Coordinates of C-alpha atoms and ligand atoms in Angstrom, one line a residue:
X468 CA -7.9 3.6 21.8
X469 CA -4.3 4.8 22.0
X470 CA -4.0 8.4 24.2
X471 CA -5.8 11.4 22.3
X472 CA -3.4 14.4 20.7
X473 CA -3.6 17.1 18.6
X474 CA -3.1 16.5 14.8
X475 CA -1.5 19.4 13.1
X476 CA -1.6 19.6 9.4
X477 CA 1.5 21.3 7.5
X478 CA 0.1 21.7 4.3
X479 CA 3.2 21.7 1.2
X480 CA 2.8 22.7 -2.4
X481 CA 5.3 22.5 -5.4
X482 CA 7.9 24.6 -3.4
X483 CA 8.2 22.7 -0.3
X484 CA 8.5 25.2 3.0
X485 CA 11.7 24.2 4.6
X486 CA 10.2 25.3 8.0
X487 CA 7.0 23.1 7.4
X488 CA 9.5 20.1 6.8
X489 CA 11.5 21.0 9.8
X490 CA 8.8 21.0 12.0
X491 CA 7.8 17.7 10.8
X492 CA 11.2 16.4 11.2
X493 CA 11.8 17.4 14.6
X494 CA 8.5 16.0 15.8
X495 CA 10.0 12.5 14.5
X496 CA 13.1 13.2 16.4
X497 CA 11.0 13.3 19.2
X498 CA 9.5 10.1 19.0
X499 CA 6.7 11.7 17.3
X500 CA 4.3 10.1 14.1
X501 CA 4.6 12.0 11.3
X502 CA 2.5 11.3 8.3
X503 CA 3.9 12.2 4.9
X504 CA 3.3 11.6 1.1
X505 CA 5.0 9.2 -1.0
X506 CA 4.7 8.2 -4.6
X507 CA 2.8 5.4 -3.7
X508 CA 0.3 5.8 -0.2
X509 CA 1.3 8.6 2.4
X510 CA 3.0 6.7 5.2
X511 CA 2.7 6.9 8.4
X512 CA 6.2 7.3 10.1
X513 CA 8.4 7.5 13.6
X514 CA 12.3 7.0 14.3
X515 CA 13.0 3.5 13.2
X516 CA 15.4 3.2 15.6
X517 CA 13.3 3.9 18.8
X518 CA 11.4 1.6 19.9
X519 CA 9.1 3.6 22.0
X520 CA 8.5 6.0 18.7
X521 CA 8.0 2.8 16.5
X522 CA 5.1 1.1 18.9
X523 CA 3.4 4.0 18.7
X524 CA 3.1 3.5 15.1
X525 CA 1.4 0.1 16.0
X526 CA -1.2 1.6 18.4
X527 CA -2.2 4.3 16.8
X528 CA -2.8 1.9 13.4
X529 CA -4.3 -0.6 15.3
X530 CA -1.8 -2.5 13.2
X531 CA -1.2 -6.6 15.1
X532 CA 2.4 -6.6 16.1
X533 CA 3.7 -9.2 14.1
X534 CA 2.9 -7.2 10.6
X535 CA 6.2 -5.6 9.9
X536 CA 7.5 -2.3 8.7
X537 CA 8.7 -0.6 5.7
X538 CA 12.1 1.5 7.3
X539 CA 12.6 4.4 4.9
X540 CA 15.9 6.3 3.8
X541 CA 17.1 9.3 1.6
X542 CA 20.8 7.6 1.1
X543 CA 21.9 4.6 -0.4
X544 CA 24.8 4.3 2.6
X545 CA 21.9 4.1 5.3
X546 CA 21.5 0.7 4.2
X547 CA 25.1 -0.6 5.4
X548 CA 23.6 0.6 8.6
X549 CA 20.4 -1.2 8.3
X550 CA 21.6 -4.3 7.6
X551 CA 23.6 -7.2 8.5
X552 CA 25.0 -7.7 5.3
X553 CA 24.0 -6.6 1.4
X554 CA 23.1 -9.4 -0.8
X555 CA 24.6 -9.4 -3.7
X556 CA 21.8 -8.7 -6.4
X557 CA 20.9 -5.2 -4.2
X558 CA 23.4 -3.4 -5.7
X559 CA 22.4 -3.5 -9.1
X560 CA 18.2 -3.1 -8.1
X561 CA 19.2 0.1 -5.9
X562 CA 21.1 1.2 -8.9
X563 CA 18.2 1.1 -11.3
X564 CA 14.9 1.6 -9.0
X565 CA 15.7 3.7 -6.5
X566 CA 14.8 6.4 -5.4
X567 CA 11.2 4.3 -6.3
X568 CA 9.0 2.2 -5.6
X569 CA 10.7 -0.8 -4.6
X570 CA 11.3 -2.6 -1.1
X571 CA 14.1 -4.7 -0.1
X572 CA 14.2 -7.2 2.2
X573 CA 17.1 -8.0 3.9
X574 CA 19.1 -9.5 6.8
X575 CA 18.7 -6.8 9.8
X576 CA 21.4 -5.3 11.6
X577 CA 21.2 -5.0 15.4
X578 CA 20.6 -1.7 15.4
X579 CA 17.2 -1.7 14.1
X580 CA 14.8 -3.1 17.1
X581 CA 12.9 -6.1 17.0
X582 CA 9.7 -4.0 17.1
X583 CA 10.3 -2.5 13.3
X584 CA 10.9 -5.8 11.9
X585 CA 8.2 -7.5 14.2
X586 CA 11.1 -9.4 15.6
X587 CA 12.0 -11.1 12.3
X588 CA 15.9 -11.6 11.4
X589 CA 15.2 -9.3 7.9
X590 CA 14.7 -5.9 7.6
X591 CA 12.6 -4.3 4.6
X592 CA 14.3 -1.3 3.1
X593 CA 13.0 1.3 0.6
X594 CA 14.2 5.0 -0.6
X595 CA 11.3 7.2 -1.8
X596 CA 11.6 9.4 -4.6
X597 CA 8.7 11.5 -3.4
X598 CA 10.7 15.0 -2.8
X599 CA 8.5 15.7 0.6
X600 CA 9.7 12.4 1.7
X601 CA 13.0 12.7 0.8
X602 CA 13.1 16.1 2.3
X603 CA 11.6 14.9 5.8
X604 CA 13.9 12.0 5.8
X605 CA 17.1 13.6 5.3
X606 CA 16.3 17.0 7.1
X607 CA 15.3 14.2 10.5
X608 CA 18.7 12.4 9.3
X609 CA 17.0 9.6 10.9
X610 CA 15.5 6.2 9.2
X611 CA 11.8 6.7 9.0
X612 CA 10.0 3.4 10.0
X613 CA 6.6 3.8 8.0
X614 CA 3.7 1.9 7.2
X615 CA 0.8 2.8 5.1
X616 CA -0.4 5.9 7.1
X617 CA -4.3 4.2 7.1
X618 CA -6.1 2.2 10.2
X619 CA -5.0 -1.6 10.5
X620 CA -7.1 -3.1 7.2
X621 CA -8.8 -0.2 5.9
X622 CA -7.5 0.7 2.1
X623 CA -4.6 2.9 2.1
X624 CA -4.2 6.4 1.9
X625 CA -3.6 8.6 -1.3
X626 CA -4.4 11.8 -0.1
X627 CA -4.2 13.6 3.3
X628 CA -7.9 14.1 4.2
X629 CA -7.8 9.8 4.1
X630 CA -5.3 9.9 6.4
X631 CA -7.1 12.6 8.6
X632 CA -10.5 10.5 8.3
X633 CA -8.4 7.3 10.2
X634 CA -6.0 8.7 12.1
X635 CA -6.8 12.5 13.1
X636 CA -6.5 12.8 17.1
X637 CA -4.2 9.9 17.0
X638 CA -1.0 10.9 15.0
X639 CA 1.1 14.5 15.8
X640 CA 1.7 15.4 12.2
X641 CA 0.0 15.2 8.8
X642 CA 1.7 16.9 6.1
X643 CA -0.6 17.4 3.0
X644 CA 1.3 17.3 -0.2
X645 CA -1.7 16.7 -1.9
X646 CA -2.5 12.9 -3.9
X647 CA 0.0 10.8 -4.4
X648 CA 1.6 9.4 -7.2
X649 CA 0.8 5.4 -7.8
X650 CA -1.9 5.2 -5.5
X651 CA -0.4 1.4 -4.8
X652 CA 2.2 0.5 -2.2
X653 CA 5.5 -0.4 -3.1
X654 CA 6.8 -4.2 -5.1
X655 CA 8.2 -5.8 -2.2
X656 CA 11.3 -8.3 -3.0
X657 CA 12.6 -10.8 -0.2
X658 CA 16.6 -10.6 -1.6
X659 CA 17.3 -12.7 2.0
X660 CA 16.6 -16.2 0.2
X661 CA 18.8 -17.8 -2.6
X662 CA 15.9 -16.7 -5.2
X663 CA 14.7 -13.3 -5.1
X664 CA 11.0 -13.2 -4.1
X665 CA 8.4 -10.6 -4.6
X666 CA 6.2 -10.7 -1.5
X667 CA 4.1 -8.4 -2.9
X668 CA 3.7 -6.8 -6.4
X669 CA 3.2 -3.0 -6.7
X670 CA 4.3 -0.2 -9.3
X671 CA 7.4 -1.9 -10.3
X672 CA 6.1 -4.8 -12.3
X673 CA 7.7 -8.6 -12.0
X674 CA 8.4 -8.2 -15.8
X675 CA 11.0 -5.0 -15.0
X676 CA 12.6 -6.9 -12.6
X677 CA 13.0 -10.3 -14.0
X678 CA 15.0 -8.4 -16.6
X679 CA 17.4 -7.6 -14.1
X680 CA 17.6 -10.4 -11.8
X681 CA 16.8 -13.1 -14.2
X682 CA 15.1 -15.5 -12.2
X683 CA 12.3 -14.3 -10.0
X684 CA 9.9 -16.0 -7.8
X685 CA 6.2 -14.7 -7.0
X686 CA 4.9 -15.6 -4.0
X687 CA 1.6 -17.8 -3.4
X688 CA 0.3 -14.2 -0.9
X689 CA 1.8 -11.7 -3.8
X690 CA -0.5 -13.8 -6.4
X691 CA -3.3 -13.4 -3.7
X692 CA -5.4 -16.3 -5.9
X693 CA -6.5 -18.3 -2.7
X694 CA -6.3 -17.8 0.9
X695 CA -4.7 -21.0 1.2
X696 CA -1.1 -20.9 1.8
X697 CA -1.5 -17.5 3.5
X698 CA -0.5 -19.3 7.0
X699 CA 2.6 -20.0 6.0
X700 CA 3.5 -16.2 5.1
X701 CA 7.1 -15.4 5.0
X702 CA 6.2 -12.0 6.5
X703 CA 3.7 -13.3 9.1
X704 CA 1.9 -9.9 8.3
X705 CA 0.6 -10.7 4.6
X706 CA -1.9 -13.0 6.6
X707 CA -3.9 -10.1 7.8
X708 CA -7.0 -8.7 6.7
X709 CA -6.1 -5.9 4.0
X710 CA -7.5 -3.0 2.0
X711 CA -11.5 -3.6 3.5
X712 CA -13.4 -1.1 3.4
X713 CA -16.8 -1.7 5.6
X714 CA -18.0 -2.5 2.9
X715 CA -18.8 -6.0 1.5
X716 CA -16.4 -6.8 -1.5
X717 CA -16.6 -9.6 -4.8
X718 CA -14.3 -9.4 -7.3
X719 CA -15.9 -10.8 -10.7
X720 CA -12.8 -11.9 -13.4
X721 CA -12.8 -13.0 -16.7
X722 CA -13.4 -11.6 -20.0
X723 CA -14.7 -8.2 -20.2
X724 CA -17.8 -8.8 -22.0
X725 CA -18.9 -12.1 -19.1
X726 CA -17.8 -9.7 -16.6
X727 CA -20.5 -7.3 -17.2
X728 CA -23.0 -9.4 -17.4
X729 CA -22.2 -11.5 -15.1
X730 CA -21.9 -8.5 -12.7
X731 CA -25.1 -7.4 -14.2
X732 CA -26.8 -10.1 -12.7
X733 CA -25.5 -10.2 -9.7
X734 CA -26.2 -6.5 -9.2
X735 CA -30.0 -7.1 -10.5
X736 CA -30.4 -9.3 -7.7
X737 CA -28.9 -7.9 -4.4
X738 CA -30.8 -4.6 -6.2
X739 CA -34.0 -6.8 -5.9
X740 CA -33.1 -7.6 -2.0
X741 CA -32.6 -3.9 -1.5
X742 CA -28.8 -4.0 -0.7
X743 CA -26.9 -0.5 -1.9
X744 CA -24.8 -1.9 -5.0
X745 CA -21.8 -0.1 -5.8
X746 CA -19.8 -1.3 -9.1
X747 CA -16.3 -0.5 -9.8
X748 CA -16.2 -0.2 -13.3
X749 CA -13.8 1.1 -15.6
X750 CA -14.5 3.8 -18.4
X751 CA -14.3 1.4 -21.1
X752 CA -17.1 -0.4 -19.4
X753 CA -19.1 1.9 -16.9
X754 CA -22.2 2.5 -19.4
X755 CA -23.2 -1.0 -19.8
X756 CA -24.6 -0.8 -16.0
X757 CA -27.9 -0.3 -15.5
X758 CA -28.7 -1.0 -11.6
X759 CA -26.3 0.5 -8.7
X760 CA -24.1 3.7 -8.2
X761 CA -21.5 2.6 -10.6
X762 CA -17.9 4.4 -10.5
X763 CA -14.9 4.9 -12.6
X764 CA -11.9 3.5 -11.3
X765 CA -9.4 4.5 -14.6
X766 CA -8.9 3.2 -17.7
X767 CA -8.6 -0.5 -18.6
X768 CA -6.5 0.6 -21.5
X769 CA -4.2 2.8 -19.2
X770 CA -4.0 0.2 -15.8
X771 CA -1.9 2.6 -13.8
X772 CA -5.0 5.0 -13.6
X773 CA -6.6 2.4 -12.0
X774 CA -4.3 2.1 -9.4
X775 CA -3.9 5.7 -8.8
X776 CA -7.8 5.8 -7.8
X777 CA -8.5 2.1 -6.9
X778 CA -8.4 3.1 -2.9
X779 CA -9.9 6.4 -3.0
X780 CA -13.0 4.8 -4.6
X781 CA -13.6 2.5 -2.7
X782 CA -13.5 4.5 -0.1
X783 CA -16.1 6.8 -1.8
X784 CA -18.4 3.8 -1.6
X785 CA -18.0 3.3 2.0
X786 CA -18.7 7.0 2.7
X787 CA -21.5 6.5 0.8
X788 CA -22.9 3.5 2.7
X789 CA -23.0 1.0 -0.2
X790 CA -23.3 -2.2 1.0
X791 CA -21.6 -4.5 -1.5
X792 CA -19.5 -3.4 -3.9
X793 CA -19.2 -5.6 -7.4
X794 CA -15.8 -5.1 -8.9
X795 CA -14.4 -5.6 -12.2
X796 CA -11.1 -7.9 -12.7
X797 CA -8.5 -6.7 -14.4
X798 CA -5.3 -8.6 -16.3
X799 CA -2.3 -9.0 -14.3
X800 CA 0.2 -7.7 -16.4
X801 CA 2.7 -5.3 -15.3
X802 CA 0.9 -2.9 -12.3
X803 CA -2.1 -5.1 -13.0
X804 CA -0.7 -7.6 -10.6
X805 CA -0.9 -5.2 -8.0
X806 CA -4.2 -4.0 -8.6
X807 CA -5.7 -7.5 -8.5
X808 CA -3.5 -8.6 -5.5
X809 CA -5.0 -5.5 -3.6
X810 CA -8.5 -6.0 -4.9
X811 CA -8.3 -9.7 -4.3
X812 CA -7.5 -9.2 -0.6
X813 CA -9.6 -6.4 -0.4
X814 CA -12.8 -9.1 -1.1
X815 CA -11.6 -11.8 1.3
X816 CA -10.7 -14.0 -1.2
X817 CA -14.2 -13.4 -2.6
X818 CA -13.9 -14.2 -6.3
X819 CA -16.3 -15.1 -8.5
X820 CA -14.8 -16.7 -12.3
X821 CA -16.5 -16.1 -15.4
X822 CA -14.4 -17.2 -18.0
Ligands
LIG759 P1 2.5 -1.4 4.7 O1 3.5 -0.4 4.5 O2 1.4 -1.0 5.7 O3 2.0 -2.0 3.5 O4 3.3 -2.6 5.4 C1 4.6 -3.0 5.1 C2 4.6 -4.4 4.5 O5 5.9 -4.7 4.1 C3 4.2 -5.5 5.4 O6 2.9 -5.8 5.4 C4 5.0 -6.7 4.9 O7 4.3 -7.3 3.9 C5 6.2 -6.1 4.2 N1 7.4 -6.3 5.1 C6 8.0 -5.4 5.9 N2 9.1 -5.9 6.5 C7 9.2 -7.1 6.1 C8 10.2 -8.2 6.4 N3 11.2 -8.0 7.2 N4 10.0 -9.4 5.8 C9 8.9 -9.5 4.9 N5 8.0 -8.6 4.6 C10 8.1 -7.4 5.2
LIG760 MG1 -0.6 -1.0 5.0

């Protein structure tokens, strides 16, 4: 248990308070952690240049060391600093996506400390669009090393009292700026080796960036099919348990129709051995269940509602005490491929194939 402090909570609307955000920004000059809304999670951030500031980030998380972190920035020129050199392609992705929700990886200057980076040569960039974000970052004038602002393996944060439920007594400063926006952390591209690789798939889909970059690569851990090449992780921190909640998770894909009734099934029986089922359904699909507290996780027709709740259930059905939640599988298409890499990890690898 990292050394107990008070949480203060600087809560933001529309019309951000400029002394709020200056607040929060000083505390990060300090070697505070600051937690702060994005458009995809709230992060959970310190002085990416100060090491003491950064491994406080790891404590308090209970995040292993060799999991690295997102450093975030409000200007494009911060990234000369960052890193060694620019690849080539970065220009014209910074161009398009950002501000967004895209990460870049890329070869780390020595100015960031090993600790960010969990001592790896590469450094992962990103510039939120979210204006509280934006507004904390540039008033700190600072790169914000952050994380998603959740313990080590729980699902990720979308709103300020999931942050509070993990981290309250541990961190200096939540501000609430109410939900986020995607509900998904951001597409992570390696740009270090000769062919651009997503590392992991979020709110900017493959399909936008192939468009750009031509040739794209999608990583074994960003597919998130097996556990199997996990080991050999690029970023040593994919291999980590992710999303969990406490509760048990199985993913059931395929067609919709075998889907529900294969989830049917398998809900009629742990019903029968008196386990609390919890299914993750989707409107188009929630009324065919007839055992187990079945939720709404968005619309299958509409995937990015999915991801904008996709966390915040499930952890509704740990606060509920379910004991195994049944969820449905989605397509992979566009954000889709984020939503099942998250649900996939959140299972363990636990998928069961219907079609
Ligand atoms: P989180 O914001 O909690 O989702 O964690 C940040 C994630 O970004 C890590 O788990 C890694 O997957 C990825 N990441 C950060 N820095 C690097 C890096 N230098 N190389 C590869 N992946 C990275
Ligand atoms: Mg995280």
């Amino acid at each position: 248990m990292p050394r107990k402090v008070e949480t203060t909570i600087l809560k933001v609307d529309q019309k951000i308070d400029t002394k709020k955000i200056r607040t929060a920004a000083k505390a990060i000059q300090e070697g505070k952690l600051v937690a702060f809304p994005t458009e995809t999670v709230y992060g959970l951030g310190a002085n990416a240049l100060e090491e003491k500031a950064v491994s406080r980030i790891f404590e308090a998380k209970g995040r292993p060391a060799d999991n690295p972190l997102i450093v975030h920035i409000a200007e494009e020129d911060s990234v000369n600093i960052l890193a060694k050199h620019v690849p080539e392609n970065a220009g014209k992705l910074m161009e398009k996506f950002w501000p967004g929700p895209m990460t870049l990886i890329m070869p780390r200057s020595d100015l960031v400390p090993g600790v960010t980076t969990a001592n790896l040569d590469t450094v992962a960039i990103r510039m939120p669009s979210h204006p509280v974000a934006r507004a904390l970052i540039e008033e700190a004038n600072l790169p914000i090393a952050a994380p998603s602002a959740n313990l080590s393996g729980m699902p990720s944060p979308t709103s300020a009292r999931h942050v509070l439920d993990d981290l309250s007594g541990r961190i200096e400063v939540v501000i609430d700026g109410g939900k986020t926006g995607y509900g998904v952390e951001s597409t992570v591209i390696d740009l270090s080796e000769s062919i651009p690789t997503i590392l992991r798939p979020g709110p900017l889909p493959v399909e936008e960036l192939s468009k750009i970059l031509g040739e794209v690569k999608i990583s074994s851990i960003a597919r998130a099919e097996t556990p199997e090449e996990i080991s050999e992780a690029k970023s040593p921190g994919m291999k980590h348990e992710h999303y969990s909640p406490k509760s048990e998770v199985l993913v059931v894909e395929g067609t919709p129709k075998r889907v529900i009734s294969k989830i049917q099934e398998m809900a009629t029986k742990y019903d029968r051995e008196e386990k609390k089922v919890g299914i993750l359904a989707t409107e188009e699909t929630a009324e065919k269940y007839e055992v187990g507290t079945v939720k709404v996780v968005g619309k299958r027709r509409k995937p990015e509602t999915v991801a904008e709740n996709l966390f915040r259930i499930l952890r509704e059905f740990d606060d509920e005490g379910i004991d195994i939640i049944l969820a449905e599988g989605l397509e992979t298409a566009g954000i889709g491929l984020a939503i099942m890499n998250r649900l996939r990890k959140a299972a363990g690898y636990n998928i069961v194939r219907v079609a």
